[in-house]
Coordinates of C-alpha atoms in Angstrom, one line a residue:
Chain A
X26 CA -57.3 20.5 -122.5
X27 CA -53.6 20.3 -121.7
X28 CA -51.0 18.5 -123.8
X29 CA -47.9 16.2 -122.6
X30 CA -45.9 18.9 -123.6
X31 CA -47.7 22.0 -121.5
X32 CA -47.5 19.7 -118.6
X33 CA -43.8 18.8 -119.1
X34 CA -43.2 22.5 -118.8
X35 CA -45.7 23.5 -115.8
X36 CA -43.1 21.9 -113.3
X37 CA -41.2 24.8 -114.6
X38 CA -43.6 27.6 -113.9
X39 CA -42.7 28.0 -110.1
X40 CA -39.1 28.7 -111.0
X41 CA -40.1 31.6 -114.1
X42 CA -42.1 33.1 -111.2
X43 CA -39.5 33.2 -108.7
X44 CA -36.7 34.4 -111.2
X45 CA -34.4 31.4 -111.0
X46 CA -34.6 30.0 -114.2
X47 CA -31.2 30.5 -116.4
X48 CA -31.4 33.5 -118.7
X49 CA -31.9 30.7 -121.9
X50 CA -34.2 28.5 -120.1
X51 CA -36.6 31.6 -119.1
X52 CA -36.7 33.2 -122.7
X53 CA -37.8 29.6 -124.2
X54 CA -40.3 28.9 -121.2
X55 CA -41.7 32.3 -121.5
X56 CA -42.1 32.1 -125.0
X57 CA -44.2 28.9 -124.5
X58 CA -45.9 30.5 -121.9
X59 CA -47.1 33.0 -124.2
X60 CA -48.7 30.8 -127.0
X61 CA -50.2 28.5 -124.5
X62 CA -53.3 30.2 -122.6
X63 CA -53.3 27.3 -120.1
X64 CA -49.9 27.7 -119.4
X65 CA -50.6 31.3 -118.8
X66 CA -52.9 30.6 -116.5
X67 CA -51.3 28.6 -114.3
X68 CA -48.5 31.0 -114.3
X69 CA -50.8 34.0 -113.3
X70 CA -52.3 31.7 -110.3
X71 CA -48.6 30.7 -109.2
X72 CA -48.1 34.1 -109.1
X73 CA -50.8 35.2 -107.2
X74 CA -50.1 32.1 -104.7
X75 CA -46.9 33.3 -104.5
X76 CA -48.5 36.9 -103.5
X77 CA -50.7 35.5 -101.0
X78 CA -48.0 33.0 -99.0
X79 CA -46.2 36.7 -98.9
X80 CA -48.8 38.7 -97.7
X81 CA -50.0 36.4 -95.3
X82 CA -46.3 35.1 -94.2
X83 CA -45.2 38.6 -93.5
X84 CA -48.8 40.0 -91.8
X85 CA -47.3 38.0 -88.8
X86 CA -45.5 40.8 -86.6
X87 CA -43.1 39.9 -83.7
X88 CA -44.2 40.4 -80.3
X89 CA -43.1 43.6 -78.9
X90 CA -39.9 43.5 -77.3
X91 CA -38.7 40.6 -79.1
X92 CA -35.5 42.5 -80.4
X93 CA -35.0 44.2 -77.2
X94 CA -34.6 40.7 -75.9
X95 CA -32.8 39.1 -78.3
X96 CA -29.9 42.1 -78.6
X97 CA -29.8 41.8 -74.5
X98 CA -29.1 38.1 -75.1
X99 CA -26.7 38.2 -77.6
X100 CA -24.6 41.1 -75.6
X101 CA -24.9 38.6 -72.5
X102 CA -22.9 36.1 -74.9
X103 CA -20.6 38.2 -75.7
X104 CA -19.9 39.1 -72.2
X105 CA -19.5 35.4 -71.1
X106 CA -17.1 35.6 -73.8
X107 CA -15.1 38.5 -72.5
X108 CA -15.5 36.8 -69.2
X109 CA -14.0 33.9 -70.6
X110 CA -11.0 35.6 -72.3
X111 CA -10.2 37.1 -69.2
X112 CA -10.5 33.9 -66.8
X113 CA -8.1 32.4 -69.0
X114 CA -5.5 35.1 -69.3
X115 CA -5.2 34.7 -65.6
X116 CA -5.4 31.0 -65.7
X117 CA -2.0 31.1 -67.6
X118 CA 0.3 32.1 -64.9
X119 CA -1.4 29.3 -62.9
X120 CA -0.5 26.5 -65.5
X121 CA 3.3 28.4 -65.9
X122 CA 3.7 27.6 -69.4
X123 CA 6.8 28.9 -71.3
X124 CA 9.0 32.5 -71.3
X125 CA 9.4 34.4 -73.9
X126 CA 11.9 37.0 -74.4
X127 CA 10.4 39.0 -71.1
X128 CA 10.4 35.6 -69.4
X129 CA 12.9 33.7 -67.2
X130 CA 12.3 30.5 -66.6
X131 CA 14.1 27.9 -65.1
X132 CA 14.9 24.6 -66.8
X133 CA 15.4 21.2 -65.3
X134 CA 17.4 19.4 -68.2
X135 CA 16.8 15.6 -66.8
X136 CA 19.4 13.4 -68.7
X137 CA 18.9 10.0 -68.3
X138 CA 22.0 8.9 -71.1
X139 CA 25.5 8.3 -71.2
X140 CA 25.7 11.9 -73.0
X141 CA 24.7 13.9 -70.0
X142 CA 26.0 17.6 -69.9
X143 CA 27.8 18.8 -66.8
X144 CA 25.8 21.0 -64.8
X145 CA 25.1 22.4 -61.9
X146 CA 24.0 20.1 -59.1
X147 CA 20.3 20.1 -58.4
X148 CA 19.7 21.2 -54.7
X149 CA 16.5 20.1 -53.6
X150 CA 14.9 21.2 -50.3
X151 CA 11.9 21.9 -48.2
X152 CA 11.2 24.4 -51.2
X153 CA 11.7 28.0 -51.5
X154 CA 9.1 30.1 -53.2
X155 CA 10.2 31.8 -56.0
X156 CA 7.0 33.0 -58.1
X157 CA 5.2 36.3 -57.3
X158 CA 1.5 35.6 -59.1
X159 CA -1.6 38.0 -59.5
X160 CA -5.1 37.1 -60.4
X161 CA -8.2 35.2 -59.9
X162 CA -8.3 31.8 -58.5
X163 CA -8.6 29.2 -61.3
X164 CA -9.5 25.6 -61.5
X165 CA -6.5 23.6 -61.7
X166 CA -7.3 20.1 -62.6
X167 CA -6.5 17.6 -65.2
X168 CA -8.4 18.9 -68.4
X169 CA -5.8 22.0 -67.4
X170 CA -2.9 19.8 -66.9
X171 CA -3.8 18.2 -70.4
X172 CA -3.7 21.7 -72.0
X173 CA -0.6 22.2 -70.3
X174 CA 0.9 19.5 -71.8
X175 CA -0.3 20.3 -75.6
X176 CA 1.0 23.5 -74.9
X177 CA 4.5 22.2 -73.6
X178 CA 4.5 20.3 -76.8
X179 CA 3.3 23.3 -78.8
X180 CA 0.4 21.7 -80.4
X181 CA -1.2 24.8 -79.0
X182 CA -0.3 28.1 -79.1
X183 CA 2.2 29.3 -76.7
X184 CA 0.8 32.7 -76.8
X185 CA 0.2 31.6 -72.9
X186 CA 3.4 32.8 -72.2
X187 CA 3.2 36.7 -72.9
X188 CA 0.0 36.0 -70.7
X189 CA 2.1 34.7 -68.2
X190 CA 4.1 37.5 -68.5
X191 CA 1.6 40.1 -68.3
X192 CA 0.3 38.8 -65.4
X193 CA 3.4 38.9 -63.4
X194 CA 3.4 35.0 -62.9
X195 CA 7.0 34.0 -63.4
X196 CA 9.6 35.8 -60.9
X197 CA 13.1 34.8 -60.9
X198 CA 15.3 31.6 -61.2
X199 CA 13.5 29.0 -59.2
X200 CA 16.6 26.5 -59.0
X201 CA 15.3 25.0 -55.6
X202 CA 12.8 22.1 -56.1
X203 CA 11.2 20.5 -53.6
X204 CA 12.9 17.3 -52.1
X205 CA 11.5 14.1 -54.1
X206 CA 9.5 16.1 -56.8
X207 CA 12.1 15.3 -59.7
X208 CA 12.5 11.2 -60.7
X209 CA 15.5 9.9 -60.1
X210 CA 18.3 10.4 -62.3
X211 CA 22.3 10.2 -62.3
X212 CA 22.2 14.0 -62.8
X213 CA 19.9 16.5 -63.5
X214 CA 20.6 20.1 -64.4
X215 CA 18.6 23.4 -63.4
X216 CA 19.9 26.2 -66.0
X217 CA 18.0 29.5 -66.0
X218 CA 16.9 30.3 -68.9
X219 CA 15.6 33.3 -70.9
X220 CA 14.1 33.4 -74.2
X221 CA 12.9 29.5 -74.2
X222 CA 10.4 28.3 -75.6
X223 CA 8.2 25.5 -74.8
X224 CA 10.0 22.8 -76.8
X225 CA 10.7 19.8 -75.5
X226 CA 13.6 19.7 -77.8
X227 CA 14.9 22.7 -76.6
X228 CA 14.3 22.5 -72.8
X229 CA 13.9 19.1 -71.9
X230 CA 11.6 19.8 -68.6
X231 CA 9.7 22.5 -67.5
X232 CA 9.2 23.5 -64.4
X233 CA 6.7 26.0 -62.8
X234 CA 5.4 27.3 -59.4
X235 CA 2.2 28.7 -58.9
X236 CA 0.3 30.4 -56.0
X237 CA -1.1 28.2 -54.0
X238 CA -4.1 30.8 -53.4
X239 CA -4.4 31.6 -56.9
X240 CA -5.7 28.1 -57.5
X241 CA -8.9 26.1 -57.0
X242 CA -7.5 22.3 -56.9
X243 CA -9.5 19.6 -58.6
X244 CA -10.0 17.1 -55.4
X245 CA -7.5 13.9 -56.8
X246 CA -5.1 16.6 -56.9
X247 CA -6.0 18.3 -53.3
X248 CA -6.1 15.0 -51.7
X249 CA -2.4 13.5 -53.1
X250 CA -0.7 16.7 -51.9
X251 CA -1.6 16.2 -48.6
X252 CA 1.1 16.0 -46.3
X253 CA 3.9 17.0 -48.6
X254 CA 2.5 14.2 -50.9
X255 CA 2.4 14.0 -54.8
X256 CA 0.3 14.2 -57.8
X257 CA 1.8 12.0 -61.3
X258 CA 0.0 11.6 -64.0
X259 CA 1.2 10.8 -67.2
X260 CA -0.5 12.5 -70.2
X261 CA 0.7 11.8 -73.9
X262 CA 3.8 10.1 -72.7
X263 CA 4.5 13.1 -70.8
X264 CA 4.8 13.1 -66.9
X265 CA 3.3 15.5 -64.9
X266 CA 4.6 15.6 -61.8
X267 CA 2.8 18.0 -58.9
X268 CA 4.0 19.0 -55.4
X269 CA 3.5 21.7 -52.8
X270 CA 6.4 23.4 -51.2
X271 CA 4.7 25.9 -48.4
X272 CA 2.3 28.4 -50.4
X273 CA 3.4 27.1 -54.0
X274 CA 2.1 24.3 -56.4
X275 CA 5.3 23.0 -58.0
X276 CA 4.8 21.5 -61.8
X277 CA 7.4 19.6 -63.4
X278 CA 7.4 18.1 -66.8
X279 CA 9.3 15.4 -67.8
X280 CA 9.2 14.0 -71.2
X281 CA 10.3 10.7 -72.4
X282 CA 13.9 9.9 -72.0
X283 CA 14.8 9.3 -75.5
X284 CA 13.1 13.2 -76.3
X285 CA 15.6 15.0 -73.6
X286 CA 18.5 16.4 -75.3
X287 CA 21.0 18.8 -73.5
X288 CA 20.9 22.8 -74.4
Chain B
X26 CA -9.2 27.0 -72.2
X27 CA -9.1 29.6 -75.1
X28 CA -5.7 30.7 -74.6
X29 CA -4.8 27.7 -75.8
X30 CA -6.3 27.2 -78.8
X31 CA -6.0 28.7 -82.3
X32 CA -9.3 30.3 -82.5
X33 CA -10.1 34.5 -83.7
X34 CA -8.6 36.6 -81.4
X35 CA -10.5 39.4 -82.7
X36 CA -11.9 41.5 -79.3
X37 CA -15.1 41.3 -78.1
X38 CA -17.0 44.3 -79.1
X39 CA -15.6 43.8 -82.9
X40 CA -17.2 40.2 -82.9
X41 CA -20.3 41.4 -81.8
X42 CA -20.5 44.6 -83.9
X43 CA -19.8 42.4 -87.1
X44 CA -22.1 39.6 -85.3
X45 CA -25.0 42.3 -85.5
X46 CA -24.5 43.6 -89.0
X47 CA -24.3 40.5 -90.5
X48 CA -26.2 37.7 -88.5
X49 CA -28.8 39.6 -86.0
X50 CA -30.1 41.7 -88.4
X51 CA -32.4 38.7 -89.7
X52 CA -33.8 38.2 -86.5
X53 CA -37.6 39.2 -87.8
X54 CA -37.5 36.6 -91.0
X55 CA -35.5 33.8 -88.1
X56 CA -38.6 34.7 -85.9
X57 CA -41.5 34.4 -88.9
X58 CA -39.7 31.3 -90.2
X59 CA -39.7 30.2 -86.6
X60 CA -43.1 30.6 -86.0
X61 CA -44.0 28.6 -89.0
X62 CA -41.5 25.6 -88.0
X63 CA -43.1 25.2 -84.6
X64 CA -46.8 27.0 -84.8
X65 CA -46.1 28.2 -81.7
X66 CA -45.2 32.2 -80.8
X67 CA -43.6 31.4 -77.5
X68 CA -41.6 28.5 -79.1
X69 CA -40.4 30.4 -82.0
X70 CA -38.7 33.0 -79.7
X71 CA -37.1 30.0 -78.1
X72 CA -35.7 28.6 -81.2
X73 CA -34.8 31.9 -82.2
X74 CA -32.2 32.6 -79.3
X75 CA -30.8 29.7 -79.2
X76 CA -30.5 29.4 -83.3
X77 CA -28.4 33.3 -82.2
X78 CA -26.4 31.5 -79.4
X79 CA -25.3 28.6 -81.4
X80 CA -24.3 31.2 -84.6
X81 CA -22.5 33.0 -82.1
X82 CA -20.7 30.8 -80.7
X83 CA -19.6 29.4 -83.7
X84 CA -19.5 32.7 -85.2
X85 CA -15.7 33.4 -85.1
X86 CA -14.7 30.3 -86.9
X87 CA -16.9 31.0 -90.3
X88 CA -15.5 31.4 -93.6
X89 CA -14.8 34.9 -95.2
X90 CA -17.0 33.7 -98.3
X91 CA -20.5 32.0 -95.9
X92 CA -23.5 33.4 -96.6
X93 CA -24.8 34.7 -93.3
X94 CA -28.7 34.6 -94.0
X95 CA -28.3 31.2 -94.9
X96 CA -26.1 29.6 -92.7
X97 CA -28.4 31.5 -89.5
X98 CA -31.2 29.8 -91.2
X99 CA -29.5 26.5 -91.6
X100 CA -29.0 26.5 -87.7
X101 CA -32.6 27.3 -87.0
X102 CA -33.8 24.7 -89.2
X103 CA -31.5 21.7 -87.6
X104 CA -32.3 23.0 -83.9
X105 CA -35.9 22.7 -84.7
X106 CA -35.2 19.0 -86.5
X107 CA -33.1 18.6 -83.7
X108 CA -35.2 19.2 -81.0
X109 CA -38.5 17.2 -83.0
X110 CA -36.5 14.5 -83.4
X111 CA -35.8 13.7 -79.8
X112 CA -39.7 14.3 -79.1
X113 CA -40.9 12.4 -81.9
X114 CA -43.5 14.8 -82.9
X115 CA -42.7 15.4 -86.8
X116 CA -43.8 12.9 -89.4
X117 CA -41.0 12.2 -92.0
X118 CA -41.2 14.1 -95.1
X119 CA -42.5 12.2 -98.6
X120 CA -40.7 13.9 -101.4
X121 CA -42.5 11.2 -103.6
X122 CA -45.9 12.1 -102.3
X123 CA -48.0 13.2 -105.6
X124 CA -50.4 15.9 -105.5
X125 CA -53.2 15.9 -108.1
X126 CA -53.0 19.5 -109.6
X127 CA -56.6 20.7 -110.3
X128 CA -55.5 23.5 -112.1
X129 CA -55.5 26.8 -112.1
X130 CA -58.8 27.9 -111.7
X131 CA -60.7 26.1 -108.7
X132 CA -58.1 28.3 -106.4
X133 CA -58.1 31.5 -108.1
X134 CA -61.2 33.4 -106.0
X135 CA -59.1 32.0 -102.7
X136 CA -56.5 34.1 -104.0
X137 CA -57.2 37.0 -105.9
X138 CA -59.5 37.3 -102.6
X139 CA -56.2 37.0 -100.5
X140 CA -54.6 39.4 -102.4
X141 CA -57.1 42.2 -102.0
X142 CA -56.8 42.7 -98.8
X143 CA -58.2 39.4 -96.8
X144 CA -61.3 41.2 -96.1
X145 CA -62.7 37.0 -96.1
X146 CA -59.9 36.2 -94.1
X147 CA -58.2 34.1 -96.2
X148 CA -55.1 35.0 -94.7
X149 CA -55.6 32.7 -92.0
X150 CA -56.5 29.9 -94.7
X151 CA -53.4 30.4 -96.4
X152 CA -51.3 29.9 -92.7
X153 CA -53.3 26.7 -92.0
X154 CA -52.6 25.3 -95.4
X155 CA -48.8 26.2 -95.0
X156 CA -48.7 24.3 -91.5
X157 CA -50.4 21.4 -93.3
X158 CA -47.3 20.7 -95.8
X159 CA -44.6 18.5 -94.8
X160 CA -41.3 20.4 -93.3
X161 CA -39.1 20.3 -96.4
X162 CA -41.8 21.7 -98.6
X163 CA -42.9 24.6 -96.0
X164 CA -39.2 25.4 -95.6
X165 CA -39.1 25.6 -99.1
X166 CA -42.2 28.2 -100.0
X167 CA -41.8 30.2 -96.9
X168 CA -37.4 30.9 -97.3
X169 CA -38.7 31.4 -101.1
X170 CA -42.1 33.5 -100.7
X171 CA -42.3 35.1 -97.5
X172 CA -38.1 35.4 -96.6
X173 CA -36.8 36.0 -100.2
X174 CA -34.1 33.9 -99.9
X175 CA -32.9 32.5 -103.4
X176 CA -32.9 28.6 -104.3
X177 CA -29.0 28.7 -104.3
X178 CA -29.5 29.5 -100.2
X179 CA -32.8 27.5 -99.5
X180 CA -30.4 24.6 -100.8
X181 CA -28.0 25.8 -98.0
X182 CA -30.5 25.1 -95.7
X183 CA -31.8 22.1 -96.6
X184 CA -29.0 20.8 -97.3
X185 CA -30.1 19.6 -100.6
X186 CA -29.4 19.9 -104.6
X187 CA -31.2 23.0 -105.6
X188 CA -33.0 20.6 -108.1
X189 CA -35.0 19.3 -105.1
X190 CA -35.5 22.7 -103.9
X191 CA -37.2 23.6 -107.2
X192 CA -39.0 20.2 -107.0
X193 CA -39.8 20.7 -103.4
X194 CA -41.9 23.9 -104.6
X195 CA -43.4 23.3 -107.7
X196 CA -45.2 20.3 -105.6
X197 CA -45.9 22.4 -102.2
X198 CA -47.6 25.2 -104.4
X199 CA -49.7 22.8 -106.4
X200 CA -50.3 21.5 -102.7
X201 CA -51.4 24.7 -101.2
X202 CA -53.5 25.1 -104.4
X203 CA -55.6 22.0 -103.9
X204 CA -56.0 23.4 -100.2
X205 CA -57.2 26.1 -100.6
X206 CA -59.6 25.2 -103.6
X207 CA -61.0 23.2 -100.5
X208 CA -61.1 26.1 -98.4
X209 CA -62.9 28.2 -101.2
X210 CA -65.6 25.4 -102.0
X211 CA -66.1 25.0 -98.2
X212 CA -66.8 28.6 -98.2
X213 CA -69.3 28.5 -101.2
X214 CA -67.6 30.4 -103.5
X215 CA -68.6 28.8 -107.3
X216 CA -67.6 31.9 -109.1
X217 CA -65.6 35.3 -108.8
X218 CA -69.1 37.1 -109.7
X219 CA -70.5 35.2 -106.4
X220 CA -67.3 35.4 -104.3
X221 CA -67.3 38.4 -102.1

């Protein structure tokens, strides 16, 4: 016959068994245990069901090959990750980021104030290529041109541009920009620049060309270069402005006028 | 793009090397625990590799301090909810639901016969009355009885106050108890001296 307090403690039983009682709570629960022979008992059974759910949980082998498989699956992950790491290393030269201190990069300071520096006169022609690429084609569309931006705005790493280094993307001063591609301003400035980073603080615009065959266009963007045409988009306040100039992609970014400050 | 973000840029082969040491290597307790989710051995290798692809993927962003087992486990357990869920197979779990407790001794020849061996088969018995609980509570004894994993991590994985967890099996054991009393009446057996 069982008393209200033997059955106050039996919800405890499970936990002696399975060692997760505190130290204190064990020694008082096993002392009880031992001066109450139902208690006992239904600590021996618990135990014994605790034996049996073992026994009969682990009798149940994998089928044969299982690790094999699972190993090959996980090593195919980590491939497409490899893969991945790779893709994007050459996908940085195609967005044309930033330069570091192995960089040069040219800079088009647009000045829209009263405050503009003197500079040199933009000269904007049919284009002249100016960027020796290598890599694999990448996708080029607007989920790229949105990480473009953060980068620009370095709310991403700009790691990109010792990528874009490595990869031999950047070549020279590339002071000619297509006719039309930068908005209209009283003056604008191209200064080559070394060292910059991606800062709109620092560089006002970016500019960046990129192998046309190094590229895999999203269609909107295909179909508004046509014929010497234009791609704008504006992406966090920040224009994006694309163009073609014979085998290049020309990307210009030009941020708000009140964020453009002379070097 | 990865480049771009601020995510591990530990290489490749070191990710997987420490993905192996300390996540793969409880692929035989993800499969059992699998198989006992879903009843199925097929399924369970499903939910298996992609419990492994999820972990991995997320692998490189985990805490120094996460517990491995547990968080692998974790993932298992929500794909599985996850995927019931959407087909609407799994009834929701009572926590309230009482089991009479007949006491100890109606069940003891179902298990002191399991433990010697399952020359009756009770082993087979004690399955079907494991696949008879509710989710929570199977979760519970099988992490507990069959993985080893401690009520600190089996609250990890059902995301739960390890109070519950301790609730959760004191009532699934006096559960499988009253099942497998039925399975020893249903087999005749009145006494140890008969049983066997």
């Amino acid at each position: 016959m069982s008393n209200t307090r033997d059955d106050s403690l039996r919800a405890h039983l499970s936990a002696l068994v399975d060692g997760e009682l505190e130290p204190l709570e064990a020694i008082a629960l096993t002392r009880h245990v031992r001066q109450s022979p139902d208690l006992e008992a239904d600590r021996q059974s618990l135990e014994r069901l605790k034996l049996a759910v073992h026994l009969a949980g682990r009798q149940e082998v994998a089928p044969v090959g299982l690790e094999t498989r699972l190993r090959a699956h996980v090593g195919g992950l980590a491939s497409a990750r490899e893969a991945a790491r790779s893709r994007v290393g050459w996908l940085v030269p195609g967005l044309a980021l930033v330069a570091t201190a192995a960089l040069v990069a040219t800079v088009v300071l647009t000045s829209l104030g009263p405050s503009a520096p003197s500079a040199l006169p933009v000269v904007a022609d049919g284009g002249r290529d100016a960027i020796v690429g290598r890599g694999a084609r990448v996708d080029l569309g607007v989920p790229e041109l949105e990480e473009l931006v953060r980068a620009y705005r370095l709310e991403d790493s700009p790691m990109a541009l010792r990528d874009l280094r490595d990869a031999g993307a950047l070549d020279g001063n590339p002071d000619i920009l297509p006719a039309g591609l930068l908005p209209a301003a009283p003056e604008s400035t191209v200064v080559p620049v070394a060292y910059t980073r991606c800062n709109e603080r620092e560089t006002g615009s970016l500019i960046a060309k990129i192998r046309l065959d190094r590229v895999n266009l999203a269609p909107e963007i295909a179909n508004a270069l046509e014929g010497d045409g234009y791609f704008v988009t504006r992406i966090d306040g920040v224009d994006v402005r694309l163009t073609s100039s014979e085998d290049r992609l020309v990307v210009l970014i030009v941020p708000p006028p009140e964020l453009n400050e002379p070097i | 793009m990865a480049w771009l973000s601020r995510r591990d840029k530990r290489p490749t082969e070191e990710l997987s090397r420490e993905f192996l040491a300390t996540v793969f290597v409880h692929w035989e307790g993800l499969y059992r625990y699998a198989l006992r989710l879903t009843g199925s051995p097929d399924q369970a290798e499903d939910l298996v590799q992609e419990a492994l692809t999820k972990a991995f993927t997320a692998y490189e962003r985990l805490r120094e301090d996460t517990r491995h087992r547990a968080w692998v486990f974790t993932i298992l357990r929500n794909t599985f909810l996850s995927k019931t869920r959407k087909s609407g197979r799994e009834a929701p779990l009572d926590d309230a639901e009482l089991v009479p407790d007949l006491g100890a001794d109606p069940v003891d020849d179902v298990v002191v016969r399991a433990e010697d061996g399952f020359r009756h088969g009770f082993e087979d018995e004690v399955l079907e009355a494991l696949q008879a609980l509710p989710e929570a509570h199977r979760t519970a004894v099988v992490l507990c009885d069959v993985e080893g994993l401690s009520y600190d991590e089996i609250a990890v994985v059902l995301e739960c106050p390890i109070g519950t967890v301790r609730s959760r099996i004191h009532h699934a054991r006096r559960r499988l108890r009253q099942t497998l009393a039925g399975y020893a009446t249903a087999r005749g057996y009145d006494d140890v001296e008969h049983a066997g």
